[in-house]
Coordinates of C-alpha atoms in Angstrom, one line a residue:
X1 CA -82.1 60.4 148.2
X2 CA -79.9 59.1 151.4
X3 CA -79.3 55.5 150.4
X4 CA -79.8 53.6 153.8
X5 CA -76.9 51.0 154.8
X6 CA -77.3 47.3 154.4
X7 CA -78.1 45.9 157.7
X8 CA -75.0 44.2 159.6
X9 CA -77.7 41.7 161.1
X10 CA -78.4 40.1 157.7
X11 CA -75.1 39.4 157.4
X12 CA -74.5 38.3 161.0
X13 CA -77.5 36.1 161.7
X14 CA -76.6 33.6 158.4
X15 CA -73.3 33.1 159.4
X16 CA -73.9 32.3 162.7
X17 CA -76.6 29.7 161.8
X18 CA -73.8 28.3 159.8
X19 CA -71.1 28.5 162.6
X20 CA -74.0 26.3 165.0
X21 CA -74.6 23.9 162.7
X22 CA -70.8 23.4 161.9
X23 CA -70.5 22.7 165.1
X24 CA -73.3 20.6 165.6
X25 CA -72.4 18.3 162.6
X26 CA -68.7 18.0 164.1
X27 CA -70.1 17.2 167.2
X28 CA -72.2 14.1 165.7
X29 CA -69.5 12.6 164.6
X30 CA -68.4 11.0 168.0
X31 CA -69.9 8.4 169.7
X32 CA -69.9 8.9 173.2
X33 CA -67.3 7.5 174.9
X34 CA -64.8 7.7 172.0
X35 CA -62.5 9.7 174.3
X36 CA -62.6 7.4 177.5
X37 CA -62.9 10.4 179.7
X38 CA -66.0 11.6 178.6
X39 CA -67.1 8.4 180.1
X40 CA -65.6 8.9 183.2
X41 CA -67.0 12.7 184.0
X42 CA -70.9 10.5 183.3
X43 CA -70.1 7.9 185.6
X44 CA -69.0 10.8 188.1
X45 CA -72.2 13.0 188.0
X46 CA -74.2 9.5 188.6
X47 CA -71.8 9.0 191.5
X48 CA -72.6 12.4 193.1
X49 CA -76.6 11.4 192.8
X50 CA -75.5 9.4 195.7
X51 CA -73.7 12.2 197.4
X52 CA -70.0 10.4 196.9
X53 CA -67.6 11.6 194.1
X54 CA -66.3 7.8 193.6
X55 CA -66.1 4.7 191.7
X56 CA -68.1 1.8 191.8
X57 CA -66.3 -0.2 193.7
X58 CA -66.6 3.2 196.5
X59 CA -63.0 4.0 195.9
X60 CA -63.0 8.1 196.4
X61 CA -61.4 9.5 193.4
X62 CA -59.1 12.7 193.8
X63 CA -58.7 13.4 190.4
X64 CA -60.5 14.9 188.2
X65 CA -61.9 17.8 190.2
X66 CA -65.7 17.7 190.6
X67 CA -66.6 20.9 189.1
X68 CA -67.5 19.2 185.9
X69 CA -69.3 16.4 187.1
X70 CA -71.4 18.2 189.4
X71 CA -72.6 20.2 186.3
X72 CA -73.5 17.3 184.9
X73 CA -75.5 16.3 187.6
X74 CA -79.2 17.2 186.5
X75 CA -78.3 17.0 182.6
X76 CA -76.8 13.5 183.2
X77 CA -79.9 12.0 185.0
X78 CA -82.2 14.0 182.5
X79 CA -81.0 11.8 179.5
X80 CA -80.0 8.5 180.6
X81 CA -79.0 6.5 178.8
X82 CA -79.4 7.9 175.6
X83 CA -75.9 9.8 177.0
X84 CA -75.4 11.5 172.9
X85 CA -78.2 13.9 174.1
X86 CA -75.2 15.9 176.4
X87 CA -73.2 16.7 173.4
X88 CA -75.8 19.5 172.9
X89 CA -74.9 21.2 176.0
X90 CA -71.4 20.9 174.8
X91 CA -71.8 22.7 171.3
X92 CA -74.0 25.2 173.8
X93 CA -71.2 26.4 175.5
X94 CA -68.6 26.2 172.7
X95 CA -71.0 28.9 170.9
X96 CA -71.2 30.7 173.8
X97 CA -67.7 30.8 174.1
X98 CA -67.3 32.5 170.7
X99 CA -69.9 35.3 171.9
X100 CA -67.9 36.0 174.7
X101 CA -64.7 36.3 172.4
X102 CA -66.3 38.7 170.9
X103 CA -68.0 40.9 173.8
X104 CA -64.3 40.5 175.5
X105 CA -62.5 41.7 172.3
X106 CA -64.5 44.7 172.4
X107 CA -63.1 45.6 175.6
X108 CA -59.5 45.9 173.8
X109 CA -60.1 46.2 169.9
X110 CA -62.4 48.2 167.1
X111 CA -65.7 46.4 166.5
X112 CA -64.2 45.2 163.2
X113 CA -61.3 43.8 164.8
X114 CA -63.3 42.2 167.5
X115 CA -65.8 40.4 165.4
X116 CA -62.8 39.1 163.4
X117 CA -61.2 37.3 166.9
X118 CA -64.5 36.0 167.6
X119 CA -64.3 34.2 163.9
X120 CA -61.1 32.8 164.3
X121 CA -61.9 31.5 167.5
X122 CA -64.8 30.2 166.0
X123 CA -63.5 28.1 163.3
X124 CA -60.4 26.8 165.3
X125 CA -60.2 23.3 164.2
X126 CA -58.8 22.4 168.0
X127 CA -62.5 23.9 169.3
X128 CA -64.4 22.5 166.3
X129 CA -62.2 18.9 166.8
X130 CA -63.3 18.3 170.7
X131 CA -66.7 20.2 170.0
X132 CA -69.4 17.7 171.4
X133 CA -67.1 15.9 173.5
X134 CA -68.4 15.6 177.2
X135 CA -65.6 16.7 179.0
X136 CA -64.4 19.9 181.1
X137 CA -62.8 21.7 178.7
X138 CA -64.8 23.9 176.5
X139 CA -67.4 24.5 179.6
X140 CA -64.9 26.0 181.5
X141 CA -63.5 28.2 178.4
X142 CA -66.6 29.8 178.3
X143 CA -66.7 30.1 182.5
X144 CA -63.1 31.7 182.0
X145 CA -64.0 34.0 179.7
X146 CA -67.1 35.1 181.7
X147 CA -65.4 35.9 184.9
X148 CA -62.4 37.9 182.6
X149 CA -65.4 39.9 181.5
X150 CA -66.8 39.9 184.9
X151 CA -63.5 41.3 186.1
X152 CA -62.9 43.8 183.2
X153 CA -65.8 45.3 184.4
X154 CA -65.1 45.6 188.2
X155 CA -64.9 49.2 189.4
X156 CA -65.2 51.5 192.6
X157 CA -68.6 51.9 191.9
X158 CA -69.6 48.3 191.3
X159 CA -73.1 46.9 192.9
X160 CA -72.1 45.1 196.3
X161 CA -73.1 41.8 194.9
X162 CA -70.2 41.9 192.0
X163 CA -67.4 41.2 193.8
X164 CA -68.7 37.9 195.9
X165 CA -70.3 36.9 192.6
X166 CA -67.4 36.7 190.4
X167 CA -65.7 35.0 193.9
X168 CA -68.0 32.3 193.7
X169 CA -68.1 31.7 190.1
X170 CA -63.8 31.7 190.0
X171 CA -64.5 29.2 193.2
X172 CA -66.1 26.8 190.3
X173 CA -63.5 27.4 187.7
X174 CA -60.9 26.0 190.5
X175 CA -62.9 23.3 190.6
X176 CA -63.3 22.8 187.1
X177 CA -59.8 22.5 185.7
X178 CA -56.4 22.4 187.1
X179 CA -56.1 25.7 185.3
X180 CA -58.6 27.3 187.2
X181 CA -56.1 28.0 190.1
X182 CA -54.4 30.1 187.9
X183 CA -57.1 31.7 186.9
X184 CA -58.1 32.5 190.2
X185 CA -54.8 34.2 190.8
X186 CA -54.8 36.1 187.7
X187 CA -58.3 37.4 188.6
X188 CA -57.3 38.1 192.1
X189 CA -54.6 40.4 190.6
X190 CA -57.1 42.6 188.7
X191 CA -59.4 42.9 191.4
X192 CA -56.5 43.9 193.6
X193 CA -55.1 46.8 191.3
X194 CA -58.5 47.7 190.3
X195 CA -60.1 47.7 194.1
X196 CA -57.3 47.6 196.5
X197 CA -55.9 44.6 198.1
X198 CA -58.0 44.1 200.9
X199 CA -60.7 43.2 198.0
X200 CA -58.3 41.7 196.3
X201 CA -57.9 39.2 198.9
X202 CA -61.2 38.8 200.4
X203 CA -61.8 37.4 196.5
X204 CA -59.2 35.0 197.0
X205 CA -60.3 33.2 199.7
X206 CA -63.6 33.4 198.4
X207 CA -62.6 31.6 195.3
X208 CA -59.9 29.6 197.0
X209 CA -61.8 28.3 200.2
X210 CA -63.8 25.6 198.4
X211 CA -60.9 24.2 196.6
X212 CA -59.4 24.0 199.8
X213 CA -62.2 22.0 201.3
X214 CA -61.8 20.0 198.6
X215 CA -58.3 19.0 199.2
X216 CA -58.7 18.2 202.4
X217 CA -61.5 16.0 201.5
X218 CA -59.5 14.3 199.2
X219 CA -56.5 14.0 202.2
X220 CA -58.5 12.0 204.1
X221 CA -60.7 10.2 201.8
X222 CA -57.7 9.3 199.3
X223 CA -54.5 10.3 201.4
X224 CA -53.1 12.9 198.8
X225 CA -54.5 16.4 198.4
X226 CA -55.1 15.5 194.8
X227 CA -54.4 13.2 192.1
X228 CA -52.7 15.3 190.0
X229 CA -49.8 15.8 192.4
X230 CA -48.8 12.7 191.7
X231 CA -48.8 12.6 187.9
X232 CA -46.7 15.9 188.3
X233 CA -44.2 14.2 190.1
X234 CA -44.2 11.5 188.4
X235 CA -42.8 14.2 185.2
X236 CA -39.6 15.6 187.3
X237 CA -37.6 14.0 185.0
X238 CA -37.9 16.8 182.5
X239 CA -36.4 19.1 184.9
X240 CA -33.3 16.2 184.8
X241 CA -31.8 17.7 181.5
X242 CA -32.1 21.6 180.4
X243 CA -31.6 20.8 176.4
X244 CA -34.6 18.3 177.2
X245 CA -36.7 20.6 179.0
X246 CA -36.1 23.0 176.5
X247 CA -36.9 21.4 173.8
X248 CA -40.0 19.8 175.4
X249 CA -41.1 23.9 175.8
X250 CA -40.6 24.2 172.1
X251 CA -42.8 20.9 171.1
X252 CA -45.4 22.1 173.1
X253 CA -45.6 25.7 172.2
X254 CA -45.5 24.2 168.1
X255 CA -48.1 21.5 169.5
X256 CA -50.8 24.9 171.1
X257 CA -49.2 27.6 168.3
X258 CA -47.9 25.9 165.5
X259 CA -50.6 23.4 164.8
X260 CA -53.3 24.0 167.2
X261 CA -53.7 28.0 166.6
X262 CA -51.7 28.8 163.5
X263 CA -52.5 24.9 161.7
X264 CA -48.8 24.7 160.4
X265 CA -48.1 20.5 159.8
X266 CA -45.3 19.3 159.0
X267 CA -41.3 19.0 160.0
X268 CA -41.6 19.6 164.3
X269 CA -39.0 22.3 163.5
X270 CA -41.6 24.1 161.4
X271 CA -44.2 23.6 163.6
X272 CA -41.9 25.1 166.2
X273 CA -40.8 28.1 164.5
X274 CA -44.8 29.0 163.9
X275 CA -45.4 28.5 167.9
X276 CA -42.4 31.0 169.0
X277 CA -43.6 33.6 166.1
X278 CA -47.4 33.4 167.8
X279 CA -45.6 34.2 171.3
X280 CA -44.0 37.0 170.2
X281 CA -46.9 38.8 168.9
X282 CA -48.8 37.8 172.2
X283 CA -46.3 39.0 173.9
X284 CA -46.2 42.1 172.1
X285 CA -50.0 42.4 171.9
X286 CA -49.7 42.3 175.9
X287 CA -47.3 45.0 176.3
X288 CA -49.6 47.3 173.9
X289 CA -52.4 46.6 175.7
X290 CA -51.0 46.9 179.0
X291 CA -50.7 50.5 178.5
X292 CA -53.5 51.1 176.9
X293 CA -57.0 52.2 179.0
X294 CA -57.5 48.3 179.7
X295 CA -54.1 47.6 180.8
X296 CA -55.2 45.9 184.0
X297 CA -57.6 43.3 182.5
X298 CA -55.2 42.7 180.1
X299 CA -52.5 42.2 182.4
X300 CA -54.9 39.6 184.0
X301 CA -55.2 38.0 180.4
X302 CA -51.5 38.4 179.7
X303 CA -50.8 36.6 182.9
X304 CA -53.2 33.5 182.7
X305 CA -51.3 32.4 179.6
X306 CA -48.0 33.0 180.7
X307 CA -48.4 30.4 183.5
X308 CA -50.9 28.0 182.2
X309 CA -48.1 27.6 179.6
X310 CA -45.7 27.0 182.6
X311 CA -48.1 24.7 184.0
X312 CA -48.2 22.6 180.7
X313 CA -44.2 23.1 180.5
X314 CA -44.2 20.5 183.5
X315 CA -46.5 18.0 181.6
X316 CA -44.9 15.5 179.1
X317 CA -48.3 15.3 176.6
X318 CA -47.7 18.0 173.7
X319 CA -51.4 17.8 172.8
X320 CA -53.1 20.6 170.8
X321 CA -55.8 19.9 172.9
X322 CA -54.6 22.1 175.5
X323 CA -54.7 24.6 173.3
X324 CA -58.7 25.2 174.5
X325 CA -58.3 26.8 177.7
X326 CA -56.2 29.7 176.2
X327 CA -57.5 30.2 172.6
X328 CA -60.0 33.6 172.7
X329 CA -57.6 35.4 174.9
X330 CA -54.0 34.1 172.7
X331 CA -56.2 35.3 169.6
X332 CA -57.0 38.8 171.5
X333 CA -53.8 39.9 172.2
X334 CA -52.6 38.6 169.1
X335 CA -55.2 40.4 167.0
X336 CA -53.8 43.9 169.5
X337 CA -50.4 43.1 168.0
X338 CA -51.2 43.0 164.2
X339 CA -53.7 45.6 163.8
X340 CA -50.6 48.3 164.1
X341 CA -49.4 46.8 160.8
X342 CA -53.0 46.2 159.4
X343 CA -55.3 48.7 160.7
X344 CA -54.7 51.1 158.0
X345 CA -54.7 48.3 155.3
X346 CA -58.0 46.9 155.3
X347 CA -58.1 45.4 152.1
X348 CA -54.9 43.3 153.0
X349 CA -56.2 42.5 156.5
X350 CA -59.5 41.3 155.3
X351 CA -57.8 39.5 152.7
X352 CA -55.3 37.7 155.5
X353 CA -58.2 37.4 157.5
X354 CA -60.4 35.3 154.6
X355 CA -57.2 33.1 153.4
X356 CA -56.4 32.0 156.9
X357 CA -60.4 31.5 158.0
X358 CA -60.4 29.2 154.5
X359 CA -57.8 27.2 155.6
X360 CA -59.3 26.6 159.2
X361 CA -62.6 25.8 157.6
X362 CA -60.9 23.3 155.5
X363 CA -60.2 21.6 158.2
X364 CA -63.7 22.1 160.0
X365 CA -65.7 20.8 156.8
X366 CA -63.9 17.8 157.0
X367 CA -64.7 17.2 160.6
X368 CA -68.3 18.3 159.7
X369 CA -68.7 16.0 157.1
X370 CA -68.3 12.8 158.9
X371 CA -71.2 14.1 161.4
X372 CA -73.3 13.7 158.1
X373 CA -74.0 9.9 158.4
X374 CA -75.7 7.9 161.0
X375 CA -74.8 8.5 164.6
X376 CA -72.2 6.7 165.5
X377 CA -72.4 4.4 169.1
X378 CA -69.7 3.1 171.0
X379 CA -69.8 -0.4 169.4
X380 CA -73.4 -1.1 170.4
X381 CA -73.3 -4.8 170.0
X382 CA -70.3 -5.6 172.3
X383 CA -71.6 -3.7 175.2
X384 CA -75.1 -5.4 174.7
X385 CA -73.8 -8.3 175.1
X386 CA -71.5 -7.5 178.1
X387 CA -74.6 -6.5 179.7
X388 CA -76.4 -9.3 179.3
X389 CA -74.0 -12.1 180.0
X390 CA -71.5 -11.1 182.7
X391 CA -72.5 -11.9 185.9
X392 CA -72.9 -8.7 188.3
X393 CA -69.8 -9.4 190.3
X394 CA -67.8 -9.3 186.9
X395 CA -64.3 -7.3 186.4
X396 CA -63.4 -6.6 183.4
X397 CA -60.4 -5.3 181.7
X398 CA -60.4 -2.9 179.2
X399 CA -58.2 -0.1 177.5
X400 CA -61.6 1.8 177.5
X401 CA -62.3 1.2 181.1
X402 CA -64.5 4.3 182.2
X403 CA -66.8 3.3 178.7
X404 CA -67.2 -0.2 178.8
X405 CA -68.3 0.1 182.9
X406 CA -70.6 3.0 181.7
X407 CA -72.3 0.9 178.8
X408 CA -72.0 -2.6 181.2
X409 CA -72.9 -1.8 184.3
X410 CA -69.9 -3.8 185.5
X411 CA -66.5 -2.9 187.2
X412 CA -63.6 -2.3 184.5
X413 CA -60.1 -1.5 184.9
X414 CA -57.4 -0.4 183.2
X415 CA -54.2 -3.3 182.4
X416 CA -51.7 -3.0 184.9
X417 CA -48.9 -0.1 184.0
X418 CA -45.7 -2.5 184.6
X419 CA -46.7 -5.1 182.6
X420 CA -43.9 -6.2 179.6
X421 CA -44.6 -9.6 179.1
X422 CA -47.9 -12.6 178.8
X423 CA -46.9 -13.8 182.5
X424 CA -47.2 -10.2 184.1
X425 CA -50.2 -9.4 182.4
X426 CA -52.2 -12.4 183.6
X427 CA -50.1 -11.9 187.2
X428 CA -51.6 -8.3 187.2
X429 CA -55.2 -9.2 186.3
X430 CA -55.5 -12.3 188.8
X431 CA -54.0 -10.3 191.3
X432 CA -56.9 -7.6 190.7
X433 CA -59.4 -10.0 190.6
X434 CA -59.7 -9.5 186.9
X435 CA -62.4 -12.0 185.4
X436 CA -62.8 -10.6 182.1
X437 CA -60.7 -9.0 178.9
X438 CA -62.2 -6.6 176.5
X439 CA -60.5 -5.9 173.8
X440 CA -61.0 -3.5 170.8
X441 CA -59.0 -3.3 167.6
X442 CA -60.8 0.4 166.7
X443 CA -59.0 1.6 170.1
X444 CA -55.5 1.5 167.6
X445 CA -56.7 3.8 164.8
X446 CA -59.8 5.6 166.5
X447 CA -59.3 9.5 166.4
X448 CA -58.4 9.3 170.6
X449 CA -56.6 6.3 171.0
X450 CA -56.3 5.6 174.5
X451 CA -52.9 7.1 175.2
X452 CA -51.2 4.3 177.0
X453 CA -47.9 2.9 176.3
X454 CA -47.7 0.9 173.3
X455 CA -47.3 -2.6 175.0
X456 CA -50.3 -2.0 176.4
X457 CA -52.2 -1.8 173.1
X458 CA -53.3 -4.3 170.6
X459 CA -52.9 -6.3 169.6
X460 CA -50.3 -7.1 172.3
X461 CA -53.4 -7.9 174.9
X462 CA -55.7 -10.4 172.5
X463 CA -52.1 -12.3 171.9
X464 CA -51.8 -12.8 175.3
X465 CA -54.7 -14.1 176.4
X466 CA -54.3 -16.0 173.0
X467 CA -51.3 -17.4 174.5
X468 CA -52.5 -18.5 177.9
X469 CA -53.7 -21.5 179.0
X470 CA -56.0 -19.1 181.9
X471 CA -57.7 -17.1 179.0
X472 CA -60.8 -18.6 177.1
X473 CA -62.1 -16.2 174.3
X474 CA -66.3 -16.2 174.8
X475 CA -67.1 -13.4 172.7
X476 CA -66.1 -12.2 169.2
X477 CA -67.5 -9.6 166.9
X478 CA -65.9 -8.9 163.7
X479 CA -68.2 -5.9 162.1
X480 CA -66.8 -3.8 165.7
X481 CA -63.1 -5.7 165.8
X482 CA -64.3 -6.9 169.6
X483 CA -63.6 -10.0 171.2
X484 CA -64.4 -10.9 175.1
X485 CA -61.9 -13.4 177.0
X486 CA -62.9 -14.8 180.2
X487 CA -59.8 -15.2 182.6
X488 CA -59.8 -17.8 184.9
X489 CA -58.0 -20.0 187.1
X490 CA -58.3 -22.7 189.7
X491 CA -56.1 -20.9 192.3
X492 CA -55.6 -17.1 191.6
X493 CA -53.2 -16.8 194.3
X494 CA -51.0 -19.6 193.9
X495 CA -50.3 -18.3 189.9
X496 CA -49.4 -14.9 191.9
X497 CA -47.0 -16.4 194.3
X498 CA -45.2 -18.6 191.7
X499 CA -44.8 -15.2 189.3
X500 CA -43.2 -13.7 192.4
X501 CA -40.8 -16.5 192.9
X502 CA -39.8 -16.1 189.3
X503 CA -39.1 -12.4 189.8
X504 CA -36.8 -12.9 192.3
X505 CA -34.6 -15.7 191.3
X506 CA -34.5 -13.6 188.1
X507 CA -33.5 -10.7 190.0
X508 CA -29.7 -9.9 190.0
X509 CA -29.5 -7.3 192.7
X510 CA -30.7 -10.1 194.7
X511 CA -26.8 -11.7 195.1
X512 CA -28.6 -14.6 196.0
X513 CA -26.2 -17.9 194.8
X514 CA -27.4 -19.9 192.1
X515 CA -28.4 -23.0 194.1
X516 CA -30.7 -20.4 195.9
X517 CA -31.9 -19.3 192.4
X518 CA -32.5 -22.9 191.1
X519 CA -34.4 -23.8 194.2
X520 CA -36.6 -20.6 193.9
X521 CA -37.4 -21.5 190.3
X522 CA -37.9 -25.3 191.3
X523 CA -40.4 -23.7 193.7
X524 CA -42.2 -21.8 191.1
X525 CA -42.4 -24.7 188.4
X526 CA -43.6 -26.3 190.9
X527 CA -46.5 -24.3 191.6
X528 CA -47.7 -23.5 188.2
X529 CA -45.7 -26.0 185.3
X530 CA -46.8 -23.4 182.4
X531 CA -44.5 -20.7 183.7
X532 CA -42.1 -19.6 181.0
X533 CA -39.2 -18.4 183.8
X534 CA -39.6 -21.5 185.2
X535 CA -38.4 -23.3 182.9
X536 CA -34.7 -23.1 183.1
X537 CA -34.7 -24.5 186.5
X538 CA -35.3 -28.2 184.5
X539 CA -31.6 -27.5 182.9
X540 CA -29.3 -29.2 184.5
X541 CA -26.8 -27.3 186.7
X542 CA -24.6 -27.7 189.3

């Protein structure tokens, strides 16, 4: 008697149950608004409800694109404000991500090998980590991974409605993520080796047109095409020093290889080391699969990574994070390099395969387990009371800016970037019409602290308004490490125009003489007594 083979399915179907609720649990274990941004892409989808893509205040915003937002549109207004109900739709699209690995593995590897990048893919503790945070990134994975497949399978005989289809949706992923671009380019590249280039190009400007209406939007609404041009300039000084840059490209390929893909901690060299063996076998796992039946969807894929890594050489963060946008196809055309040593070993692959999936679960389990307890809020309390005792007009001032005006209702800011000292800080907040500081010890050890430079952190900010005669704390809650301080003084400008006298009789470049200076400081005492650089001009002199 023929003894019938156990059913894949029964296998398959447990796992995957597993896999959702992995995530799902992960996912729990952030509060919305933990991240800052998440915060911002909410209040962005309740700005487009009013047909603006601005803040509240009506300033236009040119960064970040409005891909992400506008799919939050419906979702957003559906939940409000129990805003945990969108992480959901983010675990959604992270598992749909892994289903795509897998459909788009089959395109270049055996069934075996296929289902095995899906699972790695899978269990990446970068994916599992930002799982259930509401921000771009993992949606538009899984829109980058549709339109590769979408493009894989483009061919002379293709319905007419393919081509304008997979145009439109690459038009959203340029709208979704800087990255998209590039993804637009790489796609345009298949289509044009695959269908000739006057398809090639009539994709492109299908994909490309609405990013372009976008920038000129952004031209006249915010005077720059986009906010990210100048954040990029703002980096040229990487391109100052070679040695620098160079070693910036190795942090950042140990940062997306080392730790993020191949989870190797430890000495940055080591780290390192890990990242630059990962991009060999990509790049070998490209070459092989460039010549294979495939090769021009590959190339596509081989492409995308080479320059979204270019793109991130030009970016100072070194943040595993970025890591997301390249995972499935890195761990494709990795798999394509090591299956010529392992193909004919499967005992030793499927043994490599379960020792490394273990150690990524590790990891996973432990992000997993903290989504056991309650569900965490973004210190419920505090906010409450912001709500309910600041006056409409209010602004406040917050590291988490983008959460406390999604929780408040009320206009929040971030502190001033040039501040060094107690007397720019306040100088900075009155000038801004600051009436309020919020302050929040758990934004030092949370798992995102804000990432702004550490003078700006606490708890440099509560010892300044500590310190100032202008700053009167209102509000203090110990079980969330919170405390409100009202900021306030009799003649906002007059504290502004003293602060500036001070700068420039401290100023050297100003070869002013030093009667000049005392007289400028005698000015400024004048105008506010409680100014520390000031207080020199009481010394006697000649």
């Amino acid at each position: 008697m023929k003894r019938r083979a156990f059913p894949m399915a029964w296998l398959l179907a447990p796992a995957c149950l597993a896999l959702a609720g992995l995530h799902l649990l992960a996912a729990r274990r952030f509060a919305v608004g933990a991240f800052n941004d998440d915060a911002f892409f909410i209040l962005l989808s309740k700005s487009l409800r009013t047909g603006a893509f601005a803040l509240a205040d009506g300033a236009a915003v040119t960064d970040p694109l409005p891909g992400f937002a506008a799919l939050l549109l419906i979702p957003s207004w559906l939940v409000e404000p129990r805003w945990h109900l969108l992480q959901p739709m983010i675990v959604a699209f992270a598992l749909l991500s892994v289903w795509l690995t897998w459909r788009l593995a089959l395109r270049f590897l055996s069934p075996g090998w296929a289902l095995a990048a899906a699972l790695v893919v899978a269990l990446n503790p970068v994916l599992v980590g930002l799982d259930g945070l509401v921000i771009a990134d993992i949606p538009y994975l899984a829109l980058s991974l549709a339109l590769f497949l979408g493009a894989a399978a483009l061919a002379p005989g293709s319905p007419a409605w393919a081509l304008p289809a997979l145009s439109l949706a690459a038009a959203l992923g340029c709208l979704t993520r800087p990255q998209g671009s590039i993804l637009g380019l790489s796609l345009g590249m298949a289509v044009w080796l695959r269908l000739g280039w006057g398809r090639g190009l009539a994709f492109l400007a299908g994909a490309f047109l609405p990013l372009a209406g976008w920038m000129l939007r952004n031209l006249l609404a915010g005077d720059t095409v986009t906010g990210f041009v100048a954040n990029w300039k703002s980096q040229s000084f990487l391109f100052a020093d070679p040695l620098q840059q160079a070693g910036h490209v190795l942090g950042l390929l140990g940062a997306l290889f080392g730790q993020g893909l191949a989870g190797v901690t430890g000495p940055e060299a080591l780290s390192a080391a890990a990242g630059l063996g990962c991009l060999a076998l990509v790049a070998h796992g490209s070459v092989r699969l460039a010549r294979g039946s495939e090769g021009v969807p590959a190339a596509a894929m081989a492409t995308y990574v080479i320059f979204v890594l270019a793109m991130h050489s030009t970016w100072p963060l070194k943040e595993a994070r970025y890591l997301i946008a390249l995972l499935p196809f890195v761990v494709i055309l990795i798999m394509a390099s090591l299956r010529i040593w392992l193909e004919r070993r499967p005992l030793a692959a499927g043994l490599l395969l379960l020792a490394f999936s273990a150690a990524l679960l590790r990891h996973d389990l432990g992000f997993a387990a903290r989504g056991l307890g309650p569900r965490p809020a973004f210190e419920p309390e505090t906010m409450a009371w912001l709500a309910e005792n600041l006056p409409a007009e209010a602004r406040v001032e917050s590291l988490a800016f983008h959460t406390v005006e999604l929780f408040t209702g009320r206009r929040t800011v971030p502190p001033g970037l040039t501040v060094y000292d107690r007397h720019a800080w306040l100088a900075s907040a009155l000038a801004r019409g600051v009436t309020h500081l919020h302050v929040s010890r758990g934004l030092l050890s949370g798992e995102f602290a804000y990432p702004s430079l550490p003078y700006l952190k606490l708890p440099t900010l509560e010892s300044w308004a500590r310190q100032t005669p202008y700053a009167s704390e209102l509000y203090a809650n110990p079980r969330e490490g919170t405390a409100v301080f009202r900021i306030h003084h009799p003649a906002p400008g007059r504290y502004f125009e003293a602060y500036t006298a001070c700068l420039h009789a401290r100023d050297p470049a100003s070869g002013a003489s030093s009667k000049i200076l005392r007289r400028r400081l005698k000015a400024a005492l004048e105008l506010e007594p409680s100014l520390a650089c000031a207080l020199s001009a009481e010394e006697p002199g000649p």
